[in-house]
Coordinates of N, CA, C and O in Angstrom, one line a residue:
M238 N 0.8 -1.2 0.0 CA 0.0 0.0 0.0 C 0.9 1.2 0.0 O 1.8 1.4 0.8
S239 N 0.6 2.2 -0.9 CA 1.4 3.4 -0.9 C 0.9 4.4 0.1 O -0.3 4.3 0.6
D240 N 1.7 5.4 0.4 CA 1.3 6.4 1.4 C 1.0 7.7 0.7 O 0.8 8.7 1.4
F241 N 0.9 7.7 -0.6 CA 0.4 8.9 -1.3 C -0.2 8.5 -2.6 O 0.0 7.4 -3.1
V242 N -1.0 9.5 -3.2 CA -1.7 9.3 -4.4 C -1.3 10.5 -5.3 O -1.2 11.6 -4.8
V243 N -1.0 10.3 -6.6 CA -0.7 11.3 -7.5 C -1.8 11.4 -8.5 O -2.2 10.4 -9.2
R244 N -2.4 12.6 -8.7 CA -3.5 12.8 -9.7 C -3.2 14.0 -10.5 O -2.6 15.0 -10.0
R245 N -3.5 13.9 -11.8 CA -3.4 15.0 -12.7 C -4.8 15.6 -12.8 O -5.8 14.9 -13.1
W246 N -4.9 16.9 -12.4 CA -6.2 17.6 -12.5 C -6.1 18.7 -13.6 O -5.2 19.5 -13.6
N247 N -7.0 18.6 -14.5 CA -7.2 19.6 -15.5 C -8.3 20.5 -15.1 O -9.5 20.1 -15.2
L248 N -8.0 21.6 -14.5 CA -8.9 22.5 -13.9 C -9.5 23.6 -14.9 O -8.6 24.3 -15.4
D249 N -10.7 23.6 -15.0 CA -11.3 24.7 -15.8 C -11.3 26.0 -14.9 O -11.1 26.0 -13.7
H250 N -11.3 27.1 -15.6 CA -11.4 28.4 -14.9 C -12.7 28.4 -14.1 O -13.7 28.0 -14.5
Y251 N -12.5 28.9 -12.9 CA -13.7 29.0 -11.9 C -13.5 30.3 -11.2 O -12.4 30.6 -10.7
P252 N -14.6 31.1 -11.1 CA -14.4 32.4 -10.4 C -14.3 32.2 -8.9 O -15.2 31.7 -8.3
G253 N -13.1 32.5 -8.4 CA -12.9 32.3 -6.9 C -12.2 31.0 -6.7 O -11.7 30.3 -7.6
D254 N -12.2 30.6 -5.4 CA -11.5 29.4 -4.9 C -12.2 28.1 -5.4 O -13.5 28.1 -5.4
Q255 N -11.5 27.1 -5.7 CA -12.0 25.8 -6.2 C -12.7 25.1 -5.0 O -13.5 24.2 -5.2
A256 N -12.2 25.4 -3.8 CA -12.7 24.7 -2.6 C -12.7 25.7 -1.5 O -12.0 26.7 -1.5
P257 N -13.6 25.6 -0.5 CA -13.5 26.5 0.7 C -12.1 26.4 1.4 O -11.5 25.3 1.3
P258 N -11.6 27.4 2.0 CA -10.4 27.2 2.8 C -10.6 26.1 3.8 O -11.7 26.0 4.4
H259 N -9.6 25.2 3.9 CA -9.8 24.0 4.8 C -8.5 23.6 5.3 O -7.4 24.0 4.8
Q260 N -8.6 22.6 6.2 CA -7.4 22.0 6.8 C -7.6 20.5 6.7 O -8.7 20.0 7.0
H261 N -6.5 19.7 6.5 CA -6.5 18.3 6.6 C -5.6 18.1 7.9 O -4.4 18.4 7.9
H262 N -6.2 17.5 8.9 CA -5.5 17.5 10.2 C -4.4 16.4 10.2 O -3.5 16.5 11.0
R263 N -4.5 15.4 9.3 CA -3.5 14.3 9.4 C -2.7 14.2 8.1 O -1.9 13.2 7.9
S264 N -3.0 15.0 7.1 CA -2.4 14.8 5.8 C -1.7 16.0 5.2 O -2.3 17.1 5.2
T265 N -0.5 15.8 4.7 CA 0.2 16.8 3.9 C -0.2 16.7 2.4 O -0.6 15.6 2.0
E266 N -0.2 17.8 1.7 CA -0.7 17.8 0.3 C 0.3 18.7 -0.5 O 0.9 19.6 0.0
G267 N 0.4 18.4 -1.8 CA 1.3 19.2 -2.6 C 0.7 19.4 -4.0 O -0.1 18.6 -4.5
F268 N 1.0 20.5 -4.7 CA 0.6 20.8 -6.0 C 1.8 21.2 -6.9 O 2.7 21.9 -6.4
V269 N 1.8 20.7 -8.1 CA 2.8 21.1 -9.1 C 2.0 21.6 -10.3 O 1.1 20.9 -10.8
V270 N 2.3 22.8 -10.8 CA 1.6 23.4 -11.9 C 2.3 23.0 -13.2 O 3.5 23.1 -13.4
L271 N 1.5 22.4 -14.1 CA 2.0 22.0 -15.4 C 1.7 23.0 -16.5 O 2.5 23.3 -17.4
R272 N 0.5 23.7 -16.4 CA 0.1 24.6 -17.4 C -0.8 25.6 -16.7 O -1.6 25.3 -15.8
G273 N -0.7 26.9 -17.1 CA -1.5 27.9 -16.5 C -0.9 28.4 -15.2 O 0.2 28.2 -14.9
R274 N -1.8 29.1 -14.5 CA -1.3 29.7 -13.2 C -2.3 29.3 -12.1 O -3.5 29.2 -12.4
L275 N -1.8 29.0 -10.9 CA -2.7 28.6 -9.8 C -2.4 29.5 -8.6 O -1.2 29.7 -8.2
E276 N -3.4 30.1 -8.1 CA -3.3 30.9 -6.9 C -3.5 30.0 -5.7 O -4.6 29.3 -5.7
V277 N -2.6 29.9 -4.8 CA -2.7 29.0 -3.7 C -2.6 29.8 -2.4 O -1.8 30.7 -2.2
L278 N -3.6 29.5 -1.5 CA -3.6 30.0 -0.1 C -2.9 29.0 0.7 O -3.3 27.8 0.7
V279 N -1.9 29.4 1.4 CA -1.2 28.5 2.4 C -1.1 29.3 3.7 O -0.4 30.3 3.8
G280 N -1.8 28.9 4.7 CA -1.9 29.7 5.9 C -2.7 31.0 5.7 O -3.8 31.0 5.3
V281 N -2.0 32.1 5.8 CA -2.6 33.4 5.5 C -2.0 34.1 4.3 O -2.4 35.2 3.9
E282 N -1.1 33.4 3.6 CA -0.4 33.9 2.4 C -1.0 33.3 1.1 O -1.1 32.1 1.0
R283 N -1.3 34.2 0.2 CA -1.7 33.8 -1.2 C -0.5 34.1 -2.1 O 0.1 35.1 -2.0
R284 N -0.3 33.1 -3.0 CA 0.7 33.3 -4.0 C 0.3 32.6 -5.3 O -0.5 31.7 -5.2
I285 N 0.9 33.1 -6.4 CA 0.6 32.6 -7.7 C 1.7 31.7 -8.2 O 2.9 32.2 -8.2
L286 N 1.4 30.5 -8.5 CA 2.4 29.6 -9.1 C 2.2 29.4 -10.6 O 1.1 29.4 -11.0
G287 N 3.3 29.4 -11.3 CA 3.3 29.2 -12.7 C 3.8 27.8 -13.1 O 4.2 27.0 -12.2
P288 N 3.9 27.5 -14.4 CA 4.4 26.2 -14.8 C 5.8 25.8 -14.2 O 6.7 26.7 -14.2
G289 N 5.8 24.6 -13.7 CA 7.1 24.1 -13.1 C 7.2 24.5 -11.6 O 8.1 23.9 -10.9
E290 N 6.3 25.3 -11.1 CA 6.4 25.7 -9.7 C 5.5 24.8 -8.8 O 4.6 24.2 -9.3
H291 N 5.9 24.6 -7.6 CA 5.2 23.7 -6.7 C 5.0 24.3 -5.3 O 5.7 25.3 -4.9
V292 N 4.1 23.7 -4.5 CA 3.9 24.1 -3.1 C 3.6 22.8 -2.3 O 3.0 21.9 -2.9
V293 N 4.1 22.7 -1.1 CA 3.8 21.7 -0.2 C 3.0 22.3 1.0 O 3.4 23.3 1.5
I294 N 1.8 21.7 1.3 CA 1.0 22.2 2.4 C 1.0 21.2 3.5 O 0.5 20.1 3.4
P295 N 1.7 21.6 4.6 CA 1.8 20.7 5.8 C 0.4 20.4 6.4 O -0.5 21.2 6.3
A296 N 0.3 19.2 7.0 CA -1.0 18.9 7.7 C -1.3 20.0 8.7 O -0.4 20.5 9.3
G297 N -2.6 20.3 8.8 CA -3.1 21.3 9.8 C -3.0 22.7 9.3 O -3.4 23.6 10.0
T298 N -2.6 22.9 8.0 CA -2.4 24.3 7.5 C -3.6 24.6 6.6 O -4.1 23.8 5.8
T299 N -4.2 25.8 6.9 CA -5.4 26.2 6.1 C -4.9 26.5 4.7 O -3.8 27.1 4.4
H300 N -5.7 26.0 3.7 CA -5.3 26.1 2.3 C -6.5 26.1 1.4 O -7.6 25.5 1.7
T301 N -6.3 26.6 0.2 CA -7.2 26.4 -1.0 C -6.5 26.8 -2.2 O -5.3 27.2 -2.1
F302 N -7.1 26.8 -3.4 CA -6.5 27.2 -4.6 C -7.5 27.6 -5.6 O -8.7 27.3 -5.5
A303 N -7.1 28.5 -6.5 CA -7.9 29.0 -7.6 C -7.2 29.1 -8.9 O -6.0 29.3 -8.9
T304 N -7.9 28.9 -10.0 CA -7.3 29.1 -11.3 C -7.2 30.6 -11.5 O -8.1 31.3 -11.2
V305 N -6.2 31.1 -12.2 CA -6.0 32.5 -12.5 C -6.4 32.8 -13.9 O -6.9 33.8 -14.2
D306 N -6.0 32.0 -14.8 CA -6.1 32.2 -16.2 C -7.5 31.8 -16.8 O -8.0 30.7 -16.3
P307 N -8.0 32.5 -17.7 CA -9.3 32.0 -18.3 C -9.3 30.6 -18.9 O -10.3 30.0 -19.0
E308 N -8.0 30.2 -19.3 CA -7.9 28.9 -19.9 C -7.8 27.8 -18.9 O -7.7 26.6 -19.2
G309 N -7.8 28.1 -17.6 CA -7.7 27.1 -16.5 C -6.3 26.7 -16.3 O -5.3 27.5 -16.6
A310 N -6.1 25.6 -15.7 CA -4.7 25.1 -15.3 C -4.7 23.6 -15.3 O -5.7 23.0 -15.0
D311 N -3.5 23.1 -15.6 CA -3.3 21.6 -15.4 C -2.3 21.5 -14.2 O -1.2 22.2 -14.2
I312 N -2.6 20.7 -13.3 CA -1.7 20.5 -12.1 C -1.6 19.1 -11.8 O -2.4 18.2 -12.2
V313 N -0.5 18.7 -11.0 CA -0.4 17.4 -10.4 C -0.6 17.7 -8.9 O 0.0 18.5 -8.3
A314 N -1.6 16.9 -8.4 CA -1.8 16.9 -7.0 C -1.3 15.7 -6.3 O -1.5 14.6 -6.8
I315 N -0.5 15.9 -5.2 CA 0.1 14.8 -4.5 C -0.6 14.8 -3.1 O -0.5 15.8 -2.4
M316 N -1.2 13.7 -2.7 CA -2.0 13.7 -1.5 C -2.0 12.3 -0.9 O -1.6 11.3 -1.5
T317 N -2.4 12.2 0.4 CA -2.6 10.9 1.0 C -3.9 10.2 0.4 O -4.7 10.9 -0.1
P318 N -4.0 8.9 0.6 CA -5.2 8.3 0.2 C -6.4 8.8 0.9 O -7.5 8.9 0.3
E319 N -6.3 9.3 2.1 CA -7.4 9.9 2.8 C -7.9 11.1 2.1 O -9.1 11.3 2.0
V320 N -7.0 12.0 1.7 CA -7.5 13.2 1.0 C -8.0 12.9 -0.4 O -9.0 13.5 -0.8
D321 N -7.5 11.9 -1.0 CA -8.0 11.5 -2.3 C -9.4 11.0 -2.2 O -10.3 11.3 -3.0
E322 N -9.7 10.2 -1.1 CA -11.1 9.7 -0.8 C -12.0 10.9 -0.5 O -13.2 10.9 -0.8
L323 N -11.5 11.8 0.3 CA -12.3 13.0 0.6 C -12.7 13.8 -0.6 O -13.9 14.1 -0.8
V324 N -11.8 14.0 -1.6 CA -12.1 14.7 -2.8 C -13.2 14.0 -3.6 O -14.2 14.6 -4.0
A325 N -13.0 12.7 -3.7 CA -14.0 11.9 -4.4 C -15.4 11.9 -3.8 O -16.4 12.1 -4.4
A326 N -15.4 11.8 -2.5 CA -16.7 11.9 -1.7 C -17.4 13.2 -1.8 O -18.6 13.3 -2.0
L327 N -16.6 14.3 -1.8 CA -17.2 15.6 -1.9 C -17.8 15.8 -3.2 O -18.8 16.5 -3.4
H328 N -17.2 15.3 -4.3 CA -17.8 15.4 -5.6 C -19.1 14.6 -5.9 O -19.8 14.9 -6.8
T329 N -19.4 13.7 -5.0 CA -20.7 13.0 -5.1 C -21.7 13.5 -4.1 O -22.8 13.0 -4.1
A330 N -21.4 14.4 -3.2 CA -22.3 14.8 -2.1 C -23.4 15.7 -2.8 O -23.2 16.4 -3.7
S331 N -24.6 15.6 -2.2 CA -25.7 16.3 -2.8 C -26.3 17.4 -1.9 O -27.2 18.1 -2.3
S332 N -25.7 17.6 -0.7 CA -26.2 18.7 0.1 C -25.1 19.2 1.0 O -24.0 18.5 1.2
D333 N -25.3 20.4 1.6 CA -24.3 21.0 2.5 C -24.1 20.1 3.7 O -23.0 20.0 4.2
E334 N -25.2 19.5 4.2 CA -25.2 18.7 5.4 C -24.3 17.4 5.1 O -23.5 17.0 5.9
E335 N -24.5 16.8 3.9 CA -23.7 15.7 3.6 C -22.2 16.0 3.4 O -21.3 15.3 3.9
R336 N -21.9 17.2 2.8 CA -20.5 17.6 2.7 C -19.9 17.9 4.1 O -18.8 17.5 4.3
A337 N -20.6 18.5 5.0 CA -20.1 18.7 6.4 C -19.7 17.3 7.1 O -18.7 17.2 7.7
T338 N -20.5 16.3 6.9 CA -20.3 15.0 7.4 C -19.0 14.4 6.8 O -18.2 13.8 7.5
I339 N -18.9 14.6 5.5 CA -17.7 14.1 4.7 C -16.4 14.7 5.2 O -15.4 14.0 5.4
W340 N -16.4 16.0 5.3 CA -15.2 16.7 5.8 C -14.8 16.1 7.1 O -13.6 15.8 7.3
S341 N -15.7 15.9 8.1 CA -15.4 15.4 9.4 C -14.9 13.9 9.3 O -13.9 13.5 9.9
R342 N -15.5 13.1 8.5 CA -15.2 11.7 8.3 C -13.7 11.5 7.9 O -13.0 10.6 8.3
Y343 N -13.2 12.4 7.1 CA -11.9 12.3 6.5 C -10.9 13.3 7.3 O -9.9 13.7 6.7
H344 N -11.2 13.6 8.5 CA -10.3 14.3 9.4 C -9.9 15.7 8.8 O -8.7 16.0 8.8
S345 N -10.8 16.4 8.3 CA -10.6 17.7 7.7 C -11.7 18.6 8.1 O -12.8 18.2 8.6
T346 N -11.4 19.9 8.0 CA -12.3 21.0 8.5 C -12.3 22.1 7.6 O -11.2 22.6 7.1
V347 N -13.5 22.7 7.3 CA -13.6 23.9 6.6 C -13.4 25.0 7.5 O -13.8 25.0 8.7
V348 N -12.6 26.0 7.1 CA -12.2 27.1 8.0 C -12.9 28.4 7.5 O -12.9 28.7 6.3
G349 N -13.5 29.1 8.5 CA -14.1 30.4 8.2 C -15.6 30.3 7.9 O -16.3 29.5 7.9

């Protein structure tokens, strides 16, 4: 069993953050930009990453991300299996109540 999952995400442009600011209490996460630009919130600092740049988000750190360019961005996301399962579950949730339960189940919290 591996201790991380690597996914390529082809992100369409979306006005604002792709996810609410959140924390994964037991999981570190990383992003590498392949194409486009990605604005990443890490703690209280926002920065824009371009192709070839990366960021590592330590467990317990508030974070989110947003596409900057109208063409979107392609990124590689490196995460624990727990975070991968969280992302999949959130994409199938049908209500805010269900999403709140999912965040908690995967040891994560929405901040703010």
